[in-house]
Short mmCIF file of C-alpha atoms and ligand atoms in Angstrom, two decimals:
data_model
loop_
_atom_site.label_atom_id
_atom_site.label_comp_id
_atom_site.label_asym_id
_atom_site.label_seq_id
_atom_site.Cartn_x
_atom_site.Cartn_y
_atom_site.Cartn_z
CA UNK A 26 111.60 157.45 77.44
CA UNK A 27 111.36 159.95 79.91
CA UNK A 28 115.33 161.08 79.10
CA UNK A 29 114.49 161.39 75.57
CA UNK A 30 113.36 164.99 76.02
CA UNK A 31 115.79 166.13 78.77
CA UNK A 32 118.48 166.77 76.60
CA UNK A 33 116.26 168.79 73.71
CA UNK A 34 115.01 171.07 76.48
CA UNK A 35 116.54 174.95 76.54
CA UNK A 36 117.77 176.21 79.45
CA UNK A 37 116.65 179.65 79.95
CA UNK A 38 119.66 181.97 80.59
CA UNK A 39 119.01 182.71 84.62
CA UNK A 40 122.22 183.86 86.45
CA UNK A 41 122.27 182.22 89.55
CA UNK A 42 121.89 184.75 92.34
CA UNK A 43 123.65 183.68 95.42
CA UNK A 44 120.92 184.40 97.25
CA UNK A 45 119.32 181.37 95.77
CA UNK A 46 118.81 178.38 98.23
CA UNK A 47 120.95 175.50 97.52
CA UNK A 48 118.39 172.49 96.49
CA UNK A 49 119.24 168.91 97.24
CA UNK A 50 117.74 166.00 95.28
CA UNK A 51 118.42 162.70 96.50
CA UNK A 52 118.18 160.10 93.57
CA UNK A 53 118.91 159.92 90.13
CA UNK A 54 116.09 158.59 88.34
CA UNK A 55 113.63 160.27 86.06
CA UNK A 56 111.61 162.45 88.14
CA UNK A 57 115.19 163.85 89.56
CA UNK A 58 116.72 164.84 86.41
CA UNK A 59 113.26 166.49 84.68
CA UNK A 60 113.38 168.38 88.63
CA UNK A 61 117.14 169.15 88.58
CA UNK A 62 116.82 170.85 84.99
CA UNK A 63 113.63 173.04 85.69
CA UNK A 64 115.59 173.45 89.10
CA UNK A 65 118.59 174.91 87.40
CA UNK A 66 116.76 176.91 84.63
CA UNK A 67 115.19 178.08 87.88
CA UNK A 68 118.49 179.85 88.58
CA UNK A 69 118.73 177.47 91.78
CA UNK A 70 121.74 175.88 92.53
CA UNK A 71 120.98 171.97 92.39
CA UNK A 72 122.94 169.22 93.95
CA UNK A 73 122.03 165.85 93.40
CA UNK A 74 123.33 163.00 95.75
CA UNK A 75 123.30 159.46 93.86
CA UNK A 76 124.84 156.62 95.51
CA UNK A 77 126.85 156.02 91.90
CA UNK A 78 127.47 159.77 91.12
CA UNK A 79 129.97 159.14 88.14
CA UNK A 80 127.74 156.86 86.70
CA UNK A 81 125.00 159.19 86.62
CA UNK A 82 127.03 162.29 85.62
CA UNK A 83 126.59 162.74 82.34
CA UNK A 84 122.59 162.84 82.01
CA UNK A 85 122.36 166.41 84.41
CA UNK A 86 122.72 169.53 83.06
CA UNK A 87 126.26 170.87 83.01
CA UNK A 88 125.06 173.37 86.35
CA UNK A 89 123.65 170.82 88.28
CA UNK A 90 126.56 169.18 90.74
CA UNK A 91 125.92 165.44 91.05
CA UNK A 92 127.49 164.00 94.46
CA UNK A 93 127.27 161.52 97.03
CA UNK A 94 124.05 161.38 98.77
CA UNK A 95 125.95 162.88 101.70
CA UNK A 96 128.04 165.31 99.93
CA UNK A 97 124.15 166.23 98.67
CA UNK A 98 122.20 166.00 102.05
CA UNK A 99 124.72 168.20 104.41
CA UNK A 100 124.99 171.01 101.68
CA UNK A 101 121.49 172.13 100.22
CA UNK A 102 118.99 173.77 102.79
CA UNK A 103 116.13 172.20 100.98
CA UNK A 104 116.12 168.44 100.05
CA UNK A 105 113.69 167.36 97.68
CA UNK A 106 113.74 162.62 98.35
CA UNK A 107 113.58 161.71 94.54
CA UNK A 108 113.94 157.99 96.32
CA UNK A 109 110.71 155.18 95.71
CA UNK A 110 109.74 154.92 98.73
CA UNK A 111 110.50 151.33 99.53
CA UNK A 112 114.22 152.56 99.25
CA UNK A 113 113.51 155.74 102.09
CA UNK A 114 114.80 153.31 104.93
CA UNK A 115 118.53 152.93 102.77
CA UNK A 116 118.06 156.71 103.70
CA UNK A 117 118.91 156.42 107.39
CA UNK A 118 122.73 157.46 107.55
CA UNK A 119 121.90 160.75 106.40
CA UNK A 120 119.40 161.76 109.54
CA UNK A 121 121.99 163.89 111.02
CA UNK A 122 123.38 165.79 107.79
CA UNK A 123 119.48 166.50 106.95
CA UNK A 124 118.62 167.61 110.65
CA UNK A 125 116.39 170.89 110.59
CA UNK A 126 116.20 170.80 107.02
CA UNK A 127 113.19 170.58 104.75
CA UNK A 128 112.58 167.43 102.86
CA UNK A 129 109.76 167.34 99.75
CA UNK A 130 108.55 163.89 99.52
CA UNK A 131 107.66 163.35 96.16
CA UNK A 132 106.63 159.84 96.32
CA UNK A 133 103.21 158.33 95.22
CA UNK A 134 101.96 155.11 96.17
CA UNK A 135 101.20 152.23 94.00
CA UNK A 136 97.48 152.06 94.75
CA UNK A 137 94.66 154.08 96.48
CA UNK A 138 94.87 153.71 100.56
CA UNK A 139 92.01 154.90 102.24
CA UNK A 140 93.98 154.48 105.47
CA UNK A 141 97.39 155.75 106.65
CA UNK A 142 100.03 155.82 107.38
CA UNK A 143 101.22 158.14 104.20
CA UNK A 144 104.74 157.82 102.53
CA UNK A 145 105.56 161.37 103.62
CA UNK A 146 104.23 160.71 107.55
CA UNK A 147 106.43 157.58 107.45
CA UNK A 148 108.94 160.05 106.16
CA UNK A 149 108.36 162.22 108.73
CA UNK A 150 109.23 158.95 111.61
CA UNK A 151 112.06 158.74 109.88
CA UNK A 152 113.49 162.00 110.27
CA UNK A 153 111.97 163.61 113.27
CA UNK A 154 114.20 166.59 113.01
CA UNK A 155 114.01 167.44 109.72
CA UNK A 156 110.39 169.47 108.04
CA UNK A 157 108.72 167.05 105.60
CA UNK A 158 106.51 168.99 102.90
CA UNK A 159 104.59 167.04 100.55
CA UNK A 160 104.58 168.23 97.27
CA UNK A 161 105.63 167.87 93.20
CA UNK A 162 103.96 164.45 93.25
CA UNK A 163 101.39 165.35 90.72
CA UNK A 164 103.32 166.91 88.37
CA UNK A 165 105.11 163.98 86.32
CA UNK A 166 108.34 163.91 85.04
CA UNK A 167 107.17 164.54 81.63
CA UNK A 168 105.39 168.17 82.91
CA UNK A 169 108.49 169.13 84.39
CA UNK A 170 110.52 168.64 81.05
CA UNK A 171 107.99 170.08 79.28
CA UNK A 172 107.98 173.75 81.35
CA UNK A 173 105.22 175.23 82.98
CA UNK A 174 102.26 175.66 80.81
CA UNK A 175 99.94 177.63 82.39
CA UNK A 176 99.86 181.33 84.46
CA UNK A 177 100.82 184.62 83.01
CA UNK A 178 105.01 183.76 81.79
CA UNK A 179 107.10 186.81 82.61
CA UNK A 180 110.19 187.78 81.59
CA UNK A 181 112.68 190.73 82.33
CA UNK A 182 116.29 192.00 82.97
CA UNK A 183 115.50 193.97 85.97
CA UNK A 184 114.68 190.73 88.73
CA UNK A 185 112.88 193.90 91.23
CA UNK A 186 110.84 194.93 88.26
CA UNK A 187 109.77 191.19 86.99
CA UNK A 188 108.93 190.91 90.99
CA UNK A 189 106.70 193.29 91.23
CA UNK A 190 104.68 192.21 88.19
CA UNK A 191 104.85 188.75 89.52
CA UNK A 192 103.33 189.71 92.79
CA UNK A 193 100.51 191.79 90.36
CA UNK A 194 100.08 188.73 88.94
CA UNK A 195 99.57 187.08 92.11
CA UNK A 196 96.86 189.21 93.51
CA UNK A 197 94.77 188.98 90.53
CA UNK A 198 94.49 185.37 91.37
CA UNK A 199 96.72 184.04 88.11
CA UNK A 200 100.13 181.76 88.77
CA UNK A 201 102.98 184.20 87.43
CA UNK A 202 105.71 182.08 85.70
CA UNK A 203 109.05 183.00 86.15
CA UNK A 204 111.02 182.50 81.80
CA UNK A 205 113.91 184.11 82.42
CA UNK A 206 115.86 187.02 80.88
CA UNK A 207 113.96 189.58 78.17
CA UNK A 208 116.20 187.95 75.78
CA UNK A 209 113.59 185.01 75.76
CA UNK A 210 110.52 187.24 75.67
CA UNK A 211 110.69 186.66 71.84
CA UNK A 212 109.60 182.59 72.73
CA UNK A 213 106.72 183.91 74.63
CA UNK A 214 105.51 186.40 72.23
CA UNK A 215 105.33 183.83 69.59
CA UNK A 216 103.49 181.01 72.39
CA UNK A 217 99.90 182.45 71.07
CA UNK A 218 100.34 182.51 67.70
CA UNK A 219 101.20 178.66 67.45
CA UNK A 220 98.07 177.13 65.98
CA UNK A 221 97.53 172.99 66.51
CA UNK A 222 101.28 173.11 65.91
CA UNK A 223 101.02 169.53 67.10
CA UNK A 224 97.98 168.44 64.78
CA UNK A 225 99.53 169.45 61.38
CA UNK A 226 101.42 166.08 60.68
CA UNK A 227 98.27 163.85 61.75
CA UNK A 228 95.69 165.87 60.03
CA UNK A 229 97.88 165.97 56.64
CA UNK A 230 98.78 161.79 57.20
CA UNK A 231 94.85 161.64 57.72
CA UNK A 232 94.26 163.54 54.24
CA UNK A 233 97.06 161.99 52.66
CA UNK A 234 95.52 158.21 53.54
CA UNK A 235 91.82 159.33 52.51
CA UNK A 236 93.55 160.06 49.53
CA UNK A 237 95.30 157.23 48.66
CA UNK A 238 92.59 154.67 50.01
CA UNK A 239 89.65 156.64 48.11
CA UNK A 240 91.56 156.46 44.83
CA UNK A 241 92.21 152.71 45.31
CA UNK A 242 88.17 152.09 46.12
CA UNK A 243 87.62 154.42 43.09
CA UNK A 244 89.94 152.70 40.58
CA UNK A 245 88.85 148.94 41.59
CA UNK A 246 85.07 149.10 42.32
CA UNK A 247 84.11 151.94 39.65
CA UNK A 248 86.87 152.80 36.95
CA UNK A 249 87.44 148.63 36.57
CA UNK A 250 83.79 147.74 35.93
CA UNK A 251 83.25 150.82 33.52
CA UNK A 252 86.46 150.01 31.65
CA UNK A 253 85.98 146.33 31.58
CA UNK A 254 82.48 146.02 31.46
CA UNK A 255 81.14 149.06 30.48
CA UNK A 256 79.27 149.01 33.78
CA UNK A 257 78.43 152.44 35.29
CA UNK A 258 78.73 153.20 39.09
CA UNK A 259 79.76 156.56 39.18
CA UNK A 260 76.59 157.21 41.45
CA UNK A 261 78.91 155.41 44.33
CA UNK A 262 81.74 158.23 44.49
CA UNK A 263 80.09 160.43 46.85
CA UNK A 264 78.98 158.36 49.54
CA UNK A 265 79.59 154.26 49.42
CA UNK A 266 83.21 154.87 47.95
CA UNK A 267 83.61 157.31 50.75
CA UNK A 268 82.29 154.73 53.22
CA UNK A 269 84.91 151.70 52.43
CA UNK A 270 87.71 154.71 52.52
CA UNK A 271 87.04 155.64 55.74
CA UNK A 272 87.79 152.25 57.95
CA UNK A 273 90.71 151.32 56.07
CA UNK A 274 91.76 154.98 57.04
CA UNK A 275 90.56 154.58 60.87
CA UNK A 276 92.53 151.45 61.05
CA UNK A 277 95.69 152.59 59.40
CA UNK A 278 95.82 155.54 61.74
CA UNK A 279 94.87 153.32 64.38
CA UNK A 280 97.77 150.90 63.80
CA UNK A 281 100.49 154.24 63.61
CA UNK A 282 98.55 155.00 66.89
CA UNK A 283 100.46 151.53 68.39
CA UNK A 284 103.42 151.11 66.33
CA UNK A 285 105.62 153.78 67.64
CA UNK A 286 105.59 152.45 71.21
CA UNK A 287 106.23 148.67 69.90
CA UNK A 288 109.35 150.52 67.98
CA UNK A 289 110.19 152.13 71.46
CA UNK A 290 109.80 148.97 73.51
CA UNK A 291 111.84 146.98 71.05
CA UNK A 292 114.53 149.92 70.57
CA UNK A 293 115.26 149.85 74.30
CA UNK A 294 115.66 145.80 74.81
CA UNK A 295 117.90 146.40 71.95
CA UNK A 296 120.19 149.10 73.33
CA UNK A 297 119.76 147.66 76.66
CA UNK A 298 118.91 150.71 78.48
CA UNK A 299 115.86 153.11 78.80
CA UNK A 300 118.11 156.07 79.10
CA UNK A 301 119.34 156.53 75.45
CA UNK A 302 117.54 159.32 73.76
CA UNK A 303 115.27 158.20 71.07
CA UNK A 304 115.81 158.98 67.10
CA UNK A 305 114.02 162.63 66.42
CA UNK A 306 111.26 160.31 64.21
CA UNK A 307 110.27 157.98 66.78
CA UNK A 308 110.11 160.77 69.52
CA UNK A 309 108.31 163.12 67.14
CA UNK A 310 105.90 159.98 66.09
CA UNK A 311 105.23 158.93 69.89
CA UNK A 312 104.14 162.49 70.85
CA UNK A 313 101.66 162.30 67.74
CA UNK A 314 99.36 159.52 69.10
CA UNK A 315 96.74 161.05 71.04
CA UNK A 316 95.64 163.11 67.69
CA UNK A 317 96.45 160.33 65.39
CA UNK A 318 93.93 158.38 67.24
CA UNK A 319 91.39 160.96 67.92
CA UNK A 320 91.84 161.21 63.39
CA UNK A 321 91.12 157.45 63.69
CA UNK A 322 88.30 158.10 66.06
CA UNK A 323 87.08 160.76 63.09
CA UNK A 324 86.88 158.69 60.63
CA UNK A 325 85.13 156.23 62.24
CA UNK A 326 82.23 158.36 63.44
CA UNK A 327 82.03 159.33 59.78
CA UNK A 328 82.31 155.79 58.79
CA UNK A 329 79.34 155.00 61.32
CA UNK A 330 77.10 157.75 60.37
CA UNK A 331 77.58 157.13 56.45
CA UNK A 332 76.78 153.84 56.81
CA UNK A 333 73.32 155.29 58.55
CA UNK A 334 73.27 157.01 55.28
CA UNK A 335 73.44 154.06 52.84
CA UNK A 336 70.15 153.63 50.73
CA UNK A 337 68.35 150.24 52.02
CA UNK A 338 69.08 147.25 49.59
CA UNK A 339 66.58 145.06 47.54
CA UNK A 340 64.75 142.82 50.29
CA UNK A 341 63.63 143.42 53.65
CA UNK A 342 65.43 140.17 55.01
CA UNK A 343 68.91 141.55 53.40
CA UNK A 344 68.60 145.05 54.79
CA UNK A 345 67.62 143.33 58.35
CA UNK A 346 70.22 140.90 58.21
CA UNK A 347 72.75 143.70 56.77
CA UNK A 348 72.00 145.85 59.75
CA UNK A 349 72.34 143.57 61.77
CA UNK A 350 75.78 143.18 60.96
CA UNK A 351 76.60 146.39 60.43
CA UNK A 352 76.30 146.75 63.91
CA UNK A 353 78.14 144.38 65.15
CA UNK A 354 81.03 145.26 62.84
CA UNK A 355 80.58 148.86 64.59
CA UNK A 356 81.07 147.27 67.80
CA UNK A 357 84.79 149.15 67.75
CA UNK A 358 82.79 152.52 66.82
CA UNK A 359 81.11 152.42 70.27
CA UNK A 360 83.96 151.40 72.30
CA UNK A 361 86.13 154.29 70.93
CA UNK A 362 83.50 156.50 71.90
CA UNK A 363 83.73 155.05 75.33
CA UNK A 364 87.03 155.61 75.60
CA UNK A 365 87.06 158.97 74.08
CA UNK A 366 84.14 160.21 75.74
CA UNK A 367 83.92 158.21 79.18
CA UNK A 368 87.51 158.21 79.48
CA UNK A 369 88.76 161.18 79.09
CA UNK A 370 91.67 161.43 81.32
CA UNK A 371 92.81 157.65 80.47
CA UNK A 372 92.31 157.73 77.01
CA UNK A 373 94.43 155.29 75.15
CA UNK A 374 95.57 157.93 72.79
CA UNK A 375 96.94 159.94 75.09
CA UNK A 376 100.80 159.97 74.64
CA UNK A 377 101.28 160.60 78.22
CA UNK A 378 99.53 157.70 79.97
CA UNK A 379 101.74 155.18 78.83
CA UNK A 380 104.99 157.28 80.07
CA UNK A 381 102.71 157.80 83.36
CA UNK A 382 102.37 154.59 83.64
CA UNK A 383 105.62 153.91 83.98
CA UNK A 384 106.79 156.84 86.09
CA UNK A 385 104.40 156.25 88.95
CA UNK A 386 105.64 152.50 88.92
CA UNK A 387 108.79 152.32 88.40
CA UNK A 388 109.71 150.55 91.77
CA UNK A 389 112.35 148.46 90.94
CA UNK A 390 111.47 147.75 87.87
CA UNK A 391 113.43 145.69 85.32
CA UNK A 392 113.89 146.41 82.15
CA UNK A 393 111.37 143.35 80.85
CA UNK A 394 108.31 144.36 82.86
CA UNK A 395 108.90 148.12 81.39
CA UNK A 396 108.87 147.23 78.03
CA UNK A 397 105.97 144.73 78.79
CA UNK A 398 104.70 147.95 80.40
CA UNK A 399 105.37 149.89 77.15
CA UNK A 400 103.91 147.49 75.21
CA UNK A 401 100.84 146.80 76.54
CA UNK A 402 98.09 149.55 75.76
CA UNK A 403 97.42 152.04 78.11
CA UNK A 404 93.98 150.45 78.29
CA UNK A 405 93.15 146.92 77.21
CA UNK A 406 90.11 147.88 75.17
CA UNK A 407 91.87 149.55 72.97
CA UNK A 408 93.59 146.43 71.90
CA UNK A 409 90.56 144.72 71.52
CA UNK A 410 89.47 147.70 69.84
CA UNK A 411 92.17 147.25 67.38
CA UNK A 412 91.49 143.80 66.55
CA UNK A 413 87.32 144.25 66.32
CA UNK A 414 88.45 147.11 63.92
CA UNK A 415 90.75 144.82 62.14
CA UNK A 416 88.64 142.20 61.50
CA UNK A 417 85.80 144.40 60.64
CA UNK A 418 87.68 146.19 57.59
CA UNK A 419 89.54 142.96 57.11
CA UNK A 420 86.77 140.30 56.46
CA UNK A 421 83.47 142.02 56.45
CA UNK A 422 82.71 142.67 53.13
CA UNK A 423 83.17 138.86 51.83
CA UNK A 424 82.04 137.29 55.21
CA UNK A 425 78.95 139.16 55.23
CA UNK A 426 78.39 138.28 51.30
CA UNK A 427 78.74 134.98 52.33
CA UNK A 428 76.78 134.46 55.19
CA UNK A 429 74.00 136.48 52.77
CA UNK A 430 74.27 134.79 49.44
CA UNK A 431 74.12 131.34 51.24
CA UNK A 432 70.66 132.80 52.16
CA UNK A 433 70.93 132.76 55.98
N1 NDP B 520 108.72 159.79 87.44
C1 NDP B 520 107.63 160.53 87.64
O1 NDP B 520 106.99 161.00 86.70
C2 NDP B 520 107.17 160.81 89.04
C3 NDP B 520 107.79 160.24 90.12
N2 NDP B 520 107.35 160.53 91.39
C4 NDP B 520 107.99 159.92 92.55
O2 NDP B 520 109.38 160.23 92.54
C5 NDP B 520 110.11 159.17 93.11
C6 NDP B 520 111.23 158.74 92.17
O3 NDP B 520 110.66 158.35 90.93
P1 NDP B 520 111.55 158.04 89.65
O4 NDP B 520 112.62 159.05 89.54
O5 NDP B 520 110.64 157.88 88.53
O6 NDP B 520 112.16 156.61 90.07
P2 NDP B 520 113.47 155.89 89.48
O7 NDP B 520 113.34 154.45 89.82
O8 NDP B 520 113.69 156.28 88.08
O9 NDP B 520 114.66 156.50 90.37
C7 NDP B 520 114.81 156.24 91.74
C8 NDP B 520 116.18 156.65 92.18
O10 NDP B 520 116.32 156.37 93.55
C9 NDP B 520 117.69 156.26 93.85
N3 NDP B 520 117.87 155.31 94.96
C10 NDP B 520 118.39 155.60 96.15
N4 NDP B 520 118.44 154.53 96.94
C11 NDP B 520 117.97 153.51 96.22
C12 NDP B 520 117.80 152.12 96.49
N5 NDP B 520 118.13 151.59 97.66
N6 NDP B 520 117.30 151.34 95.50
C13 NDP B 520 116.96 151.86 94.31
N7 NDP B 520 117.11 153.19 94.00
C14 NDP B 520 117.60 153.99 94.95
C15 NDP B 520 118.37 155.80 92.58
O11 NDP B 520 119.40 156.75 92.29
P3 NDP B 520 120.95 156.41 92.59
O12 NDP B 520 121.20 155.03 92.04
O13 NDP B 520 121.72 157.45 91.86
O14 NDP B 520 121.13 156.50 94.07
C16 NDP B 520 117.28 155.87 91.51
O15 NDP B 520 117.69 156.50 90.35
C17 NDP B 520 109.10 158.06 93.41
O16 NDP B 520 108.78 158.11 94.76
C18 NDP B 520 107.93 158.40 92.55
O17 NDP B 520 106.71 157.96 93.13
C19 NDP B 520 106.35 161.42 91.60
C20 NDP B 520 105.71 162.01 90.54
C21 NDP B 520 106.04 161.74 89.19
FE1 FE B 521 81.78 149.43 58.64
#
């Protein structure tokens, strides 16, 4: 879904100086049009040489020219190869329109080589006259649409005066980030005063389930027996009620956690095409996992520590046996903290892995293998997560009755 966002992104209003080097990008894919529209808001002037240019047309920005790949090379003084590598040899024809020119390979690999040769030195065989910089390959796709993020962000009418701050900037050892006109200094004054803006939504959905699941728990283990029977277990609100609320809650928010990118996967064999922008809901809901599962991951820790919490029960054998099975059942409680804690960078709830995953392997890949891509969790444990977690909530409580009252 990496063109959902492109087309939601504000350009900032640069005037494009014609001073400006012209900037080639070969290829049309999803790394090229995130680069062509930062390019552009840039104020650079951005070709883009496709092999189908009409077909491709219409997902640039307006300023960007798309071309042949000739048109493209010959033109720009600096050519960024937005090409998999596999596909650099189909490059060939253009050696002499790119002589003396600088090329950024952008390419990664598909695994760790410890030995060479690198993409960008087999780059540089290829085109012994031209300059081959490596660069831009660890920023993804998804960075570039989303703007730069960090560095002091200056804006200003005056380009000498923003210069000279920039260069300020630079000396005092900080990135200084170029936003434009001073007409959008009113989007960077607000940029601090955004709190969680993206945790709202999860953290009311969170409350919102506690709610719902507490009352349920409330109404059918303690307001049913003391209406029916007269029986009085009011002394469970605080902490047992509290304690079945809170996996049902985990594994709800769980469950949104994979939904949305099932809905994606199935969404795009439906429309044929990954290129179609996502509903507002969907895209909204994807970028919500990573806190909807660090929520689940909450209420789990809370689930684990008030089961700690529970008074012991009548006989030794039953609390042993109990424990026992507590703790397998809080098998998922440990591997979400291994995944949250040991993890950190590959966490399964982080809404960006999955996209990653697919935009540093997107060799020739059909449309199947992406949405098997899509569909399959960032990280197998947290499938098996999921289903330990499932079948935990699910048949626990009566399986565990069970296996007690037949007095194993
Ligand atoms: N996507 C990302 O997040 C990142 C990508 N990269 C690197 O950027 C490069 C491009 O990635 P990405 O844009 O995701 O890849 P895509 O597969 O989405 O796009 C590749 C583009 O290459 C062009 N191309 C030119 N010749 C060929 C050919 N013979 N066969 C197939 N395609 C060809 C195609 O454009 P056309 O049909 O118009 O000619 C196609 O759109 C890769 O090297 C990747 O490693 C690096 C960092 C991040
Ligand atoms: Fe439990």
């Amino acid at each position: 879904y990496g063109a959902s966002l492109v087309n939601s992104l504000p350009l900032s209003h640069n005037p494009i100086s014609s001073s400006a080097p012209v900037v080639g990008i070969l290829g049309t894919g999803d790394f090229s049009r995130s680069l062509a529209r930062r390019l552009v808001a840039s104020g650079y002037i951005v070709l883009v040489g496709s092999r189908t240019p009409k077909r491709f047309v219409s997902l640039f920005p307006e300023e960007a020219e798309v071309t042949s790949q000739i048109d493209a090379a010959s033109q720009a003084d600096i050519v960024f190869i937005a090409v998999c590598p596999e596909h650099h040899s189909t490059l060939s024809d253009l050696k002499q329109a790119l002589a003396g020119k600088t090329l950024v390979d952008v390419s990664n690999g598909l695994r760790i080589s410890q030995y060479g040769p690198s993409n960008a030195e087999l780059l540089a065989d290829r085109f012994p006259e031209s300059w081959v910089v490596k660069g831009f390959n660890t920023i993804s796709a998804w960075s570039l649409q989303m703007g730069p993020r960090d560095g002091s962000k200056q804006v200003g009418d005056n380009s000498k005066a923003k210069i000279s701050v920039m260069e300020l900037c630079r000396r005092m050892g900080f990135i200084p980030v170029d936003m434009g006109l001073l007409s959008s200094s009113l989007e960077i004054e607000n940029l601090p005063l955004y709190l969680f803006p993206s945790w709202r939504v999860p953290v009311l959905g969170t409350l919102a389930l506690f709610i719902f699941f507490y009352l349920y728990n409330f109404i059918q283990d303690i307001l049913q027996p003391y209406v029916t029977a007269g029986k009085n277990f009011f002394y469970k609100m605080p902490i047992e009620t509290v304690n079945v609320t809170l996996p049902s809650v985990a594994l709800v928010l769980l469950s949104l956690v994979y939904l949305p990118g099932l809905c994606a996967a199935f969404l795009q064999l439906w429309l044929g095409t990954k290129y179609k922008r996502f509903p507002d809901w969907l895209d909204q809901w994807l970028t919500m996992r990573k806190q909807l599962g660090l929520c689940s991951f909450l209420c789990s820790v809370l689930h684990a520590i008030y089961s700690l919490c529970l008074p012991m029960r009548k006989s030794a054998r039953y609390e042993l046996l109990n424990l026992a099975f507590k703790q397998v059942g809080h098998i998922y409680i440990y591997i979400y903290i291994y995944q949250v804690l040991l993890q950190p960078s590959s966490t399964v709830f982080d809404s960006q892995n999955v996209r990653l995953i697919c935009h540093y392997h997107p060799i020739g890949m059909d449309l199947e293998v992406q949405v098997f891509l899509y569909t399959m969790p960032a990280n197998l444990l947290g499938h098996f997560n999921y289903a330990v977690n499932c079948l935990h909530v699910q048949s626990a409580p009566w399986v565990l009755s069970g296996v007690v009252n037949s007095g194993l």
